[in-house]
C-alpha positions as a printed NumPy array, in Angstrom:
array([[121.791, 122.014,  66.297],
       [121.021, 122.908,  62.252],
       [117.19 , 122.797,  61.775],
       [116.27 , 122.576,  57.843],
       [112.868, 122.749,  57.203],
       [110.596, 122.651,  53.969],
       [108.101, 125.059,  53.196],
       [106.285, 125.604,  49.406],
       [108.798, 126.571,  47.067],
       [107.842, 128.386,  43.588],
       [109.317, 131.374,  42.407],
       [112.809, 132.974,  43.092],
       [115.446, 131.884,  44.939],
       [128.667, 147.329,  52.781],
       [129.093, 150.643,  51.222],
       [132.011, 151.018,  53.298],
       [131.166, 150.952,  57.38 ],
       [128.591, 154.687,  56.825],
       [124.97 , 154.924,  58.202],
       [123.121, 154.356,  55.223],
       [120.769, 157.189,  57.275],
       [123.768, 159.869,  57.074],
       [122.515, 162.713,  54.247],
       [125.737, 163.189,  53.162],
       [126.132, 159.201,  53.252],
       [127.154, 157.876,  49.346],
       [129.173, 154.798,  49.495],
       [131.984, 154.603,  47.452],
       [134.358, 151.202,  47.764],
       [136.402, 151.483,  44.641],
       [137.584, 147.96 ,  44.629],
       [135.74 , 143.892,  45.031],
       [133.113, 142.652,  44.322],
       [130.195, 140.258,  46.094],
       [128.377, 137.385,  46.705],
       [127.957, 134.536,  43.954],
       [127.053, 136.426,  41.117],
       [128.589, 139.732,  42.441],
       [132.459, 138.508,  43.264],
       [132.968, 137.063,  39.916],
       [132.924, 140.332,  38.156],
       [135.515, 142.057,  39.801],
       [138.052, 139.358,  40.759],
       [141.32 , 138.296,  38.539],
       [141.631, 134.754,  38.573],
       [143.919, 133.893,  36.395],
       [145.003, 130.722,  37.312],
       [141.951, 129.085,  39.526],
       [141.322, 125.67 ,  40.066],
       [137.345, 124.828,  41.916],
       [135.97 , 121.496,  42.846],
       [133.271, 120.335,  39.621],
       [ 97.358, 142.738,  44.538],
       [ 98.274, 145.607,  44.928],
       [100.357, 148.436,  43.334],
       [100.025, 147.42 ,  39.847],
       [101.472, 149.626,  37.912],
       [104.935, 149.038,  39.602],
       [104.301, 145.318,  39.096],
       [103.78 , 146.294,  35.495],
       [107.648, 147.615,  35.344],
       [108.994, 144.79 ,  36.666],
       [107.89 , 142.742,  34.409],
       [108.2  , 145.275,  31.56 ],
       [111.427, 145.254,  32.516],
       [112.048, 141.455,  32.94 ],
       [110.474, 140.949,  28.954],
       [113.005, 143.996,  28.211],
       [115.705, 141.044,  27.61 ],
       [114.113, 138.406,  25.872],
       [116.216, 135.874,  24.198],
       [119.498, 136.041,  26.1  ],
       [122.529, 133.925,  27.204],
       [121.752, 131.683,  30.195],
       [119.492, 127.949,  31.297],
       [116.876, 127.764,  28.474],
       [114.053, 129.488,  30.5  ],
       [115.682, 131.554,  32.352],
       [113.704, 134.387,  30.897],
       [110.903, 132.807,  29.759],
       [107.055, 133.166,  31.185],
       [106.185, 129.771,  32.719],
       [109.791, 128.652,  33.188],
       [111.641, 131.468,  34.92 ],
       [110.864, 130.048,  38.454],
       [112.445, 126.275,  37.882],
       [115.148, 127.027,  35.326],
       [116.265, 129.997,  37.844],
       [115.717, 127.565,  40.586],
       [117.86 , 124.904,  38.145],
       [120.779, 127.279,  38.242],
       [121.069, 128.227,  41.705],
       [121.466, 124.256,  42.777],
       [123.439, 123.497,  39.987],
       [126.486, 126.197,  40.597],
       [126.238, 125.202,  45.132],
       [129.576, 123.351,  45.206],
       [131.78 , 126.163,  43.473],
       [129.124, 129.143,  44.44 ],
       [131.473, 130.051,  47.473],
       [134.902, 129.748,  45.524],
       [133.936, 131.366,  42.451],
       [132.702, 134.379,  44.904],
       [136.19 , 134.327,  46.474],
       [138.283, 133.999,  43.391],
       [136.145, 136.412,  41.652],
       [135.677, 138.979,  44.036],
       [139.894, 138.441,  45.469],
       [137.8  , 137.92 ,  48.901],
       [136.018, 140.791,  49.158],
       [132.215, 139.969,  48.916],
       [132.459, 139.677,  52.459],
       [133.157, 143.463,  53.447],
       [129.691, 143.824,  51.317],
       [127.922, 141.679,  52.944],
       [128.854, 143.083,  56.274],
       [128.08 , 146.438,  55.141],
       [124.721, 144.761,  54.555],
       [124.452, 143.454,  58.099],
       [125.541, 146.867,  59.897],
       [122.783, 148.394,  57.38 ],
       [120.236, 146.3  ,  58.343],
       [120.458, 147.783,  61.448],
       [119.928, 144.494,  63.396],
       [120.97 , 144.429,  66.864],
       [121.864, 141.776,  69.624],
       [118.73 , 139.769,  70.624],
       [117.388, 140.688,  67.143],
       [114.642, 138.39 ,  65.343],
       [116.458, 138.463,  61.842],
       [115.686, 137.46 ,  58.01 ],
       [117.894, 136.401,  55.195],
       [116.118, 136.249,  52.003],
       [117.575, 134.1  ,  49.182],
       [120.843, 133.132,  52.012],
       [122.219, 130.849,  49.09 ],
       [125.185, 129.302,  50.907],
       [124.741, 131.306,  54.241],
       [127.276, 134.031,  54.267],
       [124.664, 136.788,  55.425],
       [122.233, 134.4  ,  57.471],
       [126.103, 134.149,  59.887],
       [127.244, 136.964,  60.085],
       [123.701, 137.861,  61.476],
       [124.172, 135.346,  63.28 ],
       [127.139, 136.562,  64.825],
       [125.486, 140.462,  65.223],
       [122.674, 139.263,  67.258],
       [124.56 , 136.573,  69.495],
       [122.717, 133.595,  71.156],
       [119.992, 135.102,  72.682],
       [119.134, 136.805,  68.712],
       [117.38 , 134.95 ,  65.944],
       [118.175, 134.12 ,  62.583],
       [116.445, 132.042,  59.966],
       [117.362, 131.675,  55.876],
       [115.352, 130.971,  53.414],
       [116.137, 129.961,  49.962],
       [114.744, 127.913,  46.804],
       [117.33 , 126.38 ,  46.428],
       [117.855, 122.768,  48.3  ],
       [121.673, 122.491,  47.493],
       [122.488, 126.303,  48.667],
       [120.742, 125.584,  52.216],
       [122.612, 122.062,  52.054],
       [126.046, 123.734,  51.784],
       [124.791, 126.419,  54.212],
       [124.185, 124.001,  57.118],
       [127.725, 122.537,  56.847],
       [128.694, 125.369,  56.815],
       [127.686, 126.657,  59.72 ],
       [128.386, 123.57 ,  61.412],
       [132.09 , 123.95 ,  60.509],
       [132.191, 127.554,  61.436],
       [133.891, 128.109,  65.186],
       [132.517, 129.447,  67.972],
       [128.908, 128.468,  67.711],
       [128.699, 129.171,  71.464],
       [128.38 , 132.79 ,  70.112],
       [125.492, 132.979,  68.085],
       [122.069, 131.591,  67.968],
       [121.088, 128.09 ,  66.006],
       [120.206, 129.312,  62.077],
       [117.047, 127.68 ,  60.68 ],
       [117.678, 127.003,  57.35 ],
       [114.172, 127.27 ,  55.198],
       [113.472, 126.359,  51.77 ],
       [110.788, 128.372,  50.64 ],
       [108.952, 131.479,  48.193],
       [110.279, 134.816,  48.302],
       [106.806, 135.873,  46.795],
       [105.171, 133.874,  49.64 ],
       [107.19 , 134.067,  53.344],
       [105.906, 131.47 ,  55.402],
       [105.937, 133.76 ,  58.09 ],
       [103.612, 136.299,  60.452],
       [103.297, 140.261,  59.983],
       [106.17 , 142.075,  61.815],
       [107.893, 139.287,  62.916],
       [111.574, 140.27 ,  62.601],
       [113.385, 143.464,  63.523],
       [115.5  , 143.604,  60.471],
       [116.45 , 141.586,  57.028],
       [118.956, 141.055,  54.138],
       [118.445, 140.053,  50.877],
       [122.152, 139.227,  49.33 ],
       [122.148, 138.968,  45.249],
       [118.463, 137.405,  45.156],
       [115.833, 140.57 ,  44.5  ],
       [117.343, 140.333,  40.818],
       [116.835, 137.078,  40.445],
       [113.084, 136.343,  41.707],
       [109.803, 136.378,  39.255],
       [108.018, 139.594,  40.667],
       [110.06 , 141.769,  42.298],
       [107.328, 144.055,  43.652],
       [105.585, 141.29 ,  45.588],
       [109.095, 140.314,  47.159],
       [109.068, 144.001,  48.073],
       [105.911, 143.46 ,  49.841],
       [106.75 , 140.742,  51.562],
       [109.055, 142.271,  52.983],
       [107.462, 144.822,  54.548],
       [104.754, 142.817,  55.756],
       [107.524, 140.017,  57.573],
       [109.653, 142.986,  59.142],
       [108.69 , 144.999,  62.308],
       [107.319, 148.466,  62.032],
       [110.819, 151.052,  61.873],
       [112.187, 148.102,  61.156],
       [114.988, 147.573,  57.869],
       [116.007, 145.549,  55.296],
       [119.501, 145.922,  53.273],
       [119.174, 144.67 ,  49.438],
       [122.727, 143.907,  48.131],
       [123.116, 143.414,  44.347],
       [125.064, 143.923,  40.846],
       [123.685, 147.69 ,  39.905],
       [122.014, 148.406,  36.432],
       [124.695, 151.527,  35.658],
       [122.779, 154.34 ,  33.645],
       [125.703, 156.019,  31.755],
       [127.866, 154.642,  29.658],
       [131.464, 154.176,  30.455],
       [130.24 , 152.145,  33.768],
       [128.174, 149.524,  31.513],
       [130.511, 149.24 ,  29.161],
       [133.153, 148.231,  31.681],
       [130.8  , 145.937,  33.633],
       [129.899, 144.785,  30.557],
       [133.436, 143.368,  29.966],
       [134.138, 142.154,  33.047],
       [131.443, 139.734,  32.976],
       [132.544, 138.737,  28.928],
       [136.203, 138.063,  29.802],
       [136.649, 137.519,  33.702],
       [133.374, 135.926,  34.879],
       [132.353, 134.22 ,  32.111],
       [135.849, 132.747,  31.163],
       [136.362, 131.93 ,  34.862],
       [132.855, 130.23 ,  35.559],
       [133.502, 128.341,  32.1  ],
       [136.324, 126.607,  33.626],
       [134.692, 125.839,  36.711],
       [132.301, 123.771,  34.35 ],
       [129.095, 126.177,  34.703],
       [129.166, 128.791,  31.597],
       [126.079, 129.075,  31.456],
       [124.713, 129.375,  34.656],
       [127.258, 132.448,  34.845],
       [125.892, 134.201,  31.195],
       [122.973, 135.002,  32.918],
       [124.237, 137.234,  34.921],
       [124.402, 139.63 ,  31.827],
       [120.795, 139.599,  30.765],
       [119.559, 139.131,  34.445],
       [121.514, 142.837,  34.983],
       [119.633, 144.084,  31.982],
       [116.106, 143.205,  33.249],
       [117.242, 144.481,  36.641],
       [115.205, 147.924,  37.674],
       [117.492, 151.129,  38.094],
       [118.778, 152.096,  41.095],
       [116.201, 154.932,  40.984],
       [113.462, 152.624,  39.436],
       [114.   , 150.309,  43.363],
       [113.317, 153.511,  45.424],
       [110.074, 153.359,  43.522],
       [108.846, 150.091,  43.899],
       [109.768, 149.483,  47.853],
       [107.926, 152.669,  48.89 ],
       [104.679, 151.273,  46.519],
       [105.236, 148.205,  48.297],
       [105.066, 149.799,  51.936],
       [107.991, 150.804,  52.841],
       [108.629, 154.42 ,  54.45 ],
       [111.856, 155.291,  53.309],
       [114.224, 154.273,  50.043],
       [117.668, 154.602,  49.327],
       [119.317, 153.388,  46.705],
       [123.319, 153.178,  47.342],
       [125.715, 152.694,  44.411],
       [128.658, 150.473,  45.777],
       [132.049, 150.752,  43.896],
       [132.052, 153.475,  41.261],
       [128.279, 152.572,  40.137],
       [129.135, 148.821,  39.064],
       [126.779, 147.306,  42.636],
       [124.132, 148.965,  44.67 ],
       [122.116, 148.52 ,  47.888],
       [118.828, 149.685,  48.536],
       [117.765, 150.15 ,  52.337],
       [114.048, 150.327,  52.745],
       [112.74 , 151.14 ,  56.289],
       [109.003, 150.23 ,  57.231],
       [106.49 , 152.942,  58.718],
       [106.647, 153.426,  62.219],
       [103.072, 152.132,  62.503],
       [101.482, 149.715,  59.954]])
C-alpha cells in the first residue's frame, strides 16, 4: 500500500561499481548523466516528443556561493533571498510531468547507472531502514527498496507534491512489489527532517543538495538522522575547476539541455541548471562542509570526466 504523508514544506526540494572506501577507487564513467537535471546534459536528442546553529563559518561559505550568481536565467525568484524556497518548489512541481522523460532522453538512459551506484555507495543492506531525500520521481527510493528487501524500510522525502504523486504512481506500476517494502512518500523539508535522531542505516540524495537554500543545514540534518557509522551518497552535477571541463559543461547545457527542455515546454526550469551549478560548492568545499556538519569522513568523487560528482559522507562510530 502506498502512503503519502505531509509535513512542513518550505525550503528545499554510481561512480563505477567500486567501493568508495577503497583508497585507489576514483571513478571515471565517461558517458552519460543522471537524474532529472543531470541526465539532460549528456544526452543527444534530435527528435524528441515529450508530453506537455552551528558551523556559522561553513554556512557563510554556502550562502556566499549562492549569492555569487545574482541575476540569472531561470524561474523568477530562484536566486533571490526570501523567494528561493517557493520558486524552487514551484520549479520542481512544474517539471514533474516531463521529468522522467527528459532524464531518459538527455542521458540516453544512463541516469539509472548513476543512481544504482549511489545506492551501492550508501552501503544500504538487506533489512536496513533507509531514507532518500529530495526523492523527486522516486528512482533512488525504488532502488533502495530493491536493495533492502521486504524486511527493510524506505522513506522518500521531497518538497514538491507533484513529484511525489509521480513517485507513488511509479511505485504502484513497478513489478515485483512482494520483493520490496512499501515506500512511504513524505512531503517535507530537507532542512528540518521530520525524523528522530539516528533513525536510518543509510541515505541517498540525488540532485537535491544543489537546490536547498542552506547546504550546511541540510548536511547537519542528514548526519543527525543517520545512525553511527552510517553513510549517505549525494549525487549531483559537479562544479568543475578546470577551464576545458567548464567549457564542455557550459556547451552541453546551452546547446543540448535547454533546447530539449524548450521543446518539452519547460525552458526556464532548465535554464536554472547553469547558474545553480555555478553557485554549487566544489568537491573539496563539499567535503569540508560535510566534516563541519558532523560527518567523520567525506570523499567527493568526480564522475564522467568531472562533469558530475558524488559526495560520500560517513558518520562517526559514536555520536
